[in-house]
mmCIF file of C-alpha atoms and ligand atoms in Angstrom:
data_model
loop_
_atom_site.group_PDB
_atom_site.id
_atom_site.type_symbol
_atom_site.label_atom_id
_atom_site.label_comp_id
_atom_site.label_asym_id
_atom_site.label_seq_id
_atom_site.Cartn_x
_atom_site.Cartn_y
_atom_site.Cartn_z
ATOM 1 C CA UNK V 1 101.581 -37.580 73.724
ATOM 2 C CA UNK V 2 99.437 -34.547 75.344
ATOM 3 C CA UNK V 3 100.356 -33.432 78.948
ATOM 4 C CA UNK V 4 97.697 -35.420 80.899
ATOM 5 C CA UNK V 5 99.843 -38.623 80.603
ATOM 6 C CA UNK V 6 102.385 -39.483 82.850
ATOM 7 C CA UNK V 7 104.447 -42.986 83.196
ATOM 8 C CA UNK V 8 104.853 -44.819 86.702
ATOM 9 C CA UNK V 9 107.008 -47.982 87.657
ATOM 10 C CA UNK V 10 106.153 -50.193 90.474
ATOM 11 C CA UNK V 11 109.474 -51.251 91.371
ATOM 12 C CA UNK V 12 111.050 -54.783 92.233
ATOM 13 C CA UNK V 13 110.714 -53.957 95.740
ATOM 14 C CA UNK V 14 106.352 -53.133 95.603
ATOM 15 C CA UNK V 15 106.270 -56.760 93.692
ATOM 16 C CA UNK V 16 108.395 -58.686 95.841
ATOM 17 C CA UNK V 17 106.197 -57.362 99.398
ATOM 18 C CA UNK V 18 103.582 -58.188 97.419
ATOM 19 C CA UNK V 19 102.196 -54.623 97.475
ATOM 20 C CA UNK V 20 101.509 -54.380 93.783
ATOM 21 C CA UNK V 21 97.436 -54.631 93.866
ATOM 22 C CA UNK V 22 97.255 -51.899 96.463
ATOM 23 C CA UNK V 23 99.720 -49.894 95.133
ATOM 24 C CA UNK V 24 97.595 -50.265 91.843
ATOM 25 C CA UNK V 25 94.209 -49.311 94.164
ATOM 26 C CA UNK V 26 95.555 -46.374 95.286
ATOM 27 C CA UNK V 27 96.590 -45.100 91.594
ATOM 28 C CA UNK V 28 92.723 -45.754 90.489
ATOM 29 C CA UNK V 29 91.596 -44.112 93.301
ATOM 30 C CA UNK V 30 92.962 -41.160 93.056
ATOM 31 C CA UNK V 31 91.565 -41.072 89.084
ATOM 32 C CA UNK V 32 93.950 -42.610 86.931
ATOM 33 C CA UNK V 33 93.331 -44.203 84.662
ATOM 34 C CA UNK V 34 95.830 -47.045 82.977
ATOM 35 C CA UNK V 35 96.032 -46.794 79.321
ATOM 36 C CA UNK V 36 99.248 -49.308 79.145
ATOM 37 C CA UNK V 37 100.482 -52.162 81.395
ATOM 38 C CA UNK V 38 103.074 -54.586 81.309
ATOM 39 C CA UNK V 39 104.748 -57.077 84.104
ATOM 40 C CA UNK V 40 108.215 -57.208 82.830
ATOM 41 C CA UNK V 41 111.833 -57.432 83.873
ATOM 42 C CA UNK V 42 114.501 -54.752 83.118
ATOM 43 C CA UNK V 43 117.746 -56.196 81.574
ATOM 44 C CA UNK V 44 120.773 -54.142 82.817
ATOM 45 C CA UNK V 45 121.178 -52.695 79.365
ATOM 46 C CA UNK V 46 117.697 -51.121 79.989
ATOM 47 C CA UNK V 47 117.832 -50.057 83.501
ATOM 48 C CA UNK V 48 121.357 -48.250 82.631
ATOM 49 C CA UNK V 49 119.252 -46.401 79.990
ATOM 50 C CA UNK V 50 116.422 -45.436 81.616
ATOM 51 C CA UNK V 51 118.509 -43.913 84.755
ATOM 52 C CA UNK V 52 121.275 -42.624 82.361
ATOM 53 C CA UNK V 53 120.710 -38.979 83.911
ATOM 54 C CA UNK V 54 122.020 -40.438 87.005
ATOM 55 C CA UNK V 55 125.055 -42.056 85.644
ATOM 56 C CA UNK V 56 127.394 -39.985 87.117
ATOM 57 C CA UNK V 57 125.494 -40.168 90.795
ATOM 58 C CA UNK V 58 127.288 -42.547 93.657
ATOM 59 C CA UNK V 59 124.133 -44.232 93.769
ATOM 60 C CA UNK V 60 123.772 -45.219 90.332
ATOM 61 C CA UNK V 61 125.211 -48.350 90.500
ATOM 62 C CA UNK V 62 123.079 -49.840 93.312
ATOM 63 C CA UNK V 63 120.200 -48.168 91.491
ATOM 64 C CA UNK V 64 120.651 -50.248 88.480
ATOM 65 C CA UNK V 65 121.146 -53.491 90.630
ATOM 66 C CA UNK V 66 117.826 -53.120 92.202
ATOM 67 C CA UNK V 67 116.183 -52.123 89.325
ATOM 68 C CA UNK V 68 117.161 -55.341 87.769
ATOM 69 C CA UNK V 69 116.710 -57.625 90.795
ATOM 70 C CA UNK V 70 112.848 -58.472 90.283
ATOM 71 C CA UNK V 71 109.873 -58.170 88.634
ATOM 72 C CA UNK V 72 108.605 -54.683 87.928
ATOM 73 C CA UNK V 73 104.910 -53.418 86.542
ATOM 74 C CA UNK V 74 105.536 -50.609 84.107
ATOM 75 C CA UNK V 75 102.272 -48.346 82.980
ATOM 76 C CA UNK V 76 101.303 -45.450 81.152
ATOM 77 C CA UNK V 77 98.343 -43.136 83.054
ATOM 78 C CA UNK V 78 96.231 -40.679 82.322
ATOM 79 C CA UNK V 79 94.296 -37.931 84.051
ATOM 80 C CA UNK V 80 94.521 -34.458 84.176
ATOM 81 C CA UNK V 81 97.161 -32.402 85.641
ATOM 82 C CA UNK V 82 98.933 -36.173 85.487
ATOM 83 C CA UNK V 83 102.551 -35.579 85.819
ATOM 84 C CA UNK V 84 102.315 -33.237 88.911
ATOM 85 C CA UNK V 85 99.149 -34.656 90.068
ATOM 86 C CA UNK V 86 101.166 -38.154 90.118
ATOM 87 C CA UNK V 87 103.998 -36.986 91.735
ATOM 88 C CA UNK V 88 101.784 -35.314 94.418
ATOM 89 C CA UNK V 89 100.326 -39.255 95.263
ATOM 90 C CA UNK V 90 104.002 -40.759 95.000
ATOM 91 C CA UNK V 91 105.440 -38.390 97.558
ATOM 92 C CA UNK V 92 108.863 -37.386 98.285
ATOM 93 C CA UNK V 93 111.997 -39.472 97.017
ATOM 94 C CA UNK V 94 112.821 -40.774 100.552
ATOM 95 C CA UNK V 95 110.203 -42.367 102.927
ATOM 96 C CA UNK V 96 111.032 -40.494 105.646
ATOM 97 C CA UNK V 97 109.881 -37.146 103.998
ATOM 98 C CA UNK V 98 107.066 -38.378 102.038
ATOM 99 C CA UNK V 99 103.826 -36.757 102.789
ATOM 100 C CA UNK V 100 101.233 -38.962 105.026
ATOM 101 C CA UNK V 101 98.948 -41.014 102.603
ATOM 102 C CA UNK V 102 101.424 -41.575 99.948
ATOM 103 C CA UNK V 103 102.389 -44.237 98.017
ATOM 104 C CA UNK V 104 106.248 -43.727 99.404
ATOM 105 C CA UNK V 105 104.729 -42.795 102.708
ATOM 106 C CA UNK V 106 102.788 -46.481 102.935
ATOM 107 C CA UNK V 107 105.338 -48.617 100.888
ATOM 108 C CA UNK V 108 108.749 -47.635 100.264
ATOM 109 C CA UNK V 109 111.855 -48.931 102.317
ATOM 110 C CA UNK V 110 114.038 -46.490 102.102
ATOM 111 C CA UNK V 111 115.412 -43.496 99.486
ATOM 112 C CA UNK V 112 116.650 -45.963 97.308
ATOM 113 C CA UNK V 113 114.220 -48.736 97.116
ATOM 114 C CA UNK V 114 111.402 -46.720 96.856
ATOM 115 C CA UNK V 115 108.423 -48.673 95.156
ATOM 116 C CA UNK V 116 107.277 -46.656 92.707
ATOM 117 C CA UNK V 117 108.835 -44.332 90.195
ATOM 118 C CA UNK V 118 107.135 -41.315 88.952
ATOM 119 C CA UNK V 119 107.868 -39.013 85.293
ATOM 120 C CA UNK V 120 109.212 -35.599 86.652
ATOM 121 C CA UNK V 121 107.924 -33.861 83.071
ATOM 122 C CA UNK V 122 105.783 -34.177 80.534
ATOM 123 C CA UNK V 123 108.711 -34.364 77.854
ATOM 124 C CA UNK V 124 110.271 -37.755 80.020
ATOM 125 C CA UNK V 125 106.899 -38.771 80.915
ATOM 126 C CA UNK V 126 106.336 -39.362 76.828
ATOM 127 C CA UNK V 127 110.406 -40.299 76.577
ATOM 128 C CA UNK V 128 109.906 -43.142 79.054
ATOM 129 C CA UNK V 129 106.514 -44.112 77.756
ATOM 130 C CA UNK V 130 108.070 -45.068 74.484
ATOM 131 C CA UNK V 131 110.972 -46.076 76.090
ATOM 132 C CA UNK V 132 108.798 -48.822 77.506
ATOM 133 C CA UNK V 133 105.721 -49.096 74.759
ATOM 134 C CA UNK V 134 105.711 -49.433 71.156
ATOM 135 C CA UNK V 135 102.035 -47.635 69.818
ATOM 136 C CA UNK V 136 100.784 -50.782 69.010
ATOM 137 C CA UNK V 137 100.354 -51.788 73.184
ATOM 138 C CA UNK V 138 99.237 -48.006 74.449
ATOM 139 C CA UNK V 139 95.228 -47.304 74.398
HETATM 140 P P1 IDP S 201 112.587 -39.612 92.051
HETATM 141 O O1 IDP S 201 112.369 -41.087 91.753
HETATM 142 O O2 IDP S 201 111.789 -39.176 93.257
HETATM 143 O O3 IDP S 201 112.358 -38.725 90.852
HETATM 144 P P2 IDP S 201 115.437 -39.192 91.642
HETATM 145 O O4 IDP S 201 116.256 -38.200 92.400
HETATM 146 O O5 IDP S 201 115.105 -38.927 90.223
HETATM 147 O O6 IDP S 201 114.109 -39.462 92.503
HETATM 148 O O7 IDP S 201 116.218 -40.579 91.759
HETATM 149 C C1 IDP S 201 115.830 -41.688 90.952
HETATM 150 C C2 IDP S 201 115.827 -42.925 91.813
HETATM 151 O O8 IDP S 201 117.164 -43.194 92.249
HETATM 152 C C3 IDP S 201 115.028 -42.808 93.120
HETATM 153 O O9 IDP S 201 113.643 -43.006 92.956
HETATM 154 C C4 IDP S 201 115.676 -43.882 93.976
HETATM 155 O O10 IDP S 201 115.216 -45.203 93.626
HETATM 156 C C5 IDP S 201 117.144 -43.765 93.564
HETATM 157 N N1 IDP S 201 117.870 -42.867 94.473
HETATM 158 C C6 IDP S 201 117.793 -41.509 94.538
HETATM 159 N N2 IDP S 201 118.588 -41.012 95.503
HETATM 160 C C7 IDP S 201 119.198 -42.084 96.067
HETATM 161 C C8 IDP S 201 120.154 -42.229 97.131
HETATM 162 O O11 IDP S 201 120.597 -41.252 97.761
HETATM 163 N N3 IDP S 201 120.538 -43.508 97.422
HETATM 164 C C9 IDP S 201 120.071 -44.609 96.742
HETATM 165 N N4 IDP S 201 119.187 -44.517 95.738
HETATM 166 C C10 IDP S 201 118.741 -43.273 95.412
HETATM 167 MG MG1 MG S 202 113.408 -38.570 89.071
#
């Protein structure tokens, strides 16, 4: 997958305070554009996977409850610059240092139920992708 794709999660918290169309808004606004998009539900198999970097991290196991607890919308994007660029709307990990007019800034709880996850490179952004897409369901 070239380096203008990135892959976002709106997390069980953005769908349960029913934030997901505006959440969604913002990401077209800014230029994205959604070339994959599923509602789904992680099983605790999956959610262990996915955050397997951060096994070893006191929050992991909270991290993989509330990634299971709810609904989440997972989606591939595309722009340029989209990794960085994505980041950049997300905004910092925890609320309280997320730049004004982010997606963190506006909807996020707190550092750990944060409302939207964001691909820190273009190597995970494609890992996670496929982690989450077979071929067949990406434009
Ligand atoms: P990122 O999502 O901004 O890349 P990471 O450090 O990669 O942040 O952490 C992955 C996810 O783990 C965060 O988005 C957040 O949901 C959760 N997390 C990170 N740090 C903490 C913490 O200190 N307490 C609880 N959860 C955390
Ligand atoms: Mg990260």
């Amino acid at each position: 997958m070239a380096s203008n794709r990135t892959f976002t999660m709106l997390k069980p918290d953005a769908i349960e305070n029913g934030h997901m169309g505006k959440i969604i808004d913002m990401i077209l606004n800014a230029g994205f554009e959604i070339k994959a998009m599923k509602l789904t539900q992680l099983t605790e198999e999956q959610a262990k996977e996915f955050y397997e970097v951060h096994a070893e991290r006191p929050f992991y196991g909270e991290l993989v409850e509330y990634m299971t607890s709810g609904p989440i919308v997972a989606a591939i994007l595309e722009k340029d610059n989209a990794v960085a660029d994505f980041r950049a709307l997300i905004g910092a990990t925890d609320p309280a240092d997320a730049a004004e007019g982010t997606i963190r800034k506006y909807y996020a709880e707190s550092k750990g139920r944060n409302a939207v996850h964001g691909s820190d490179s273009d190597e995970n952004a494609e890992i996670e992708s496929h982690f989450h897409f077979t071929a067949a369901e990406i434009i």
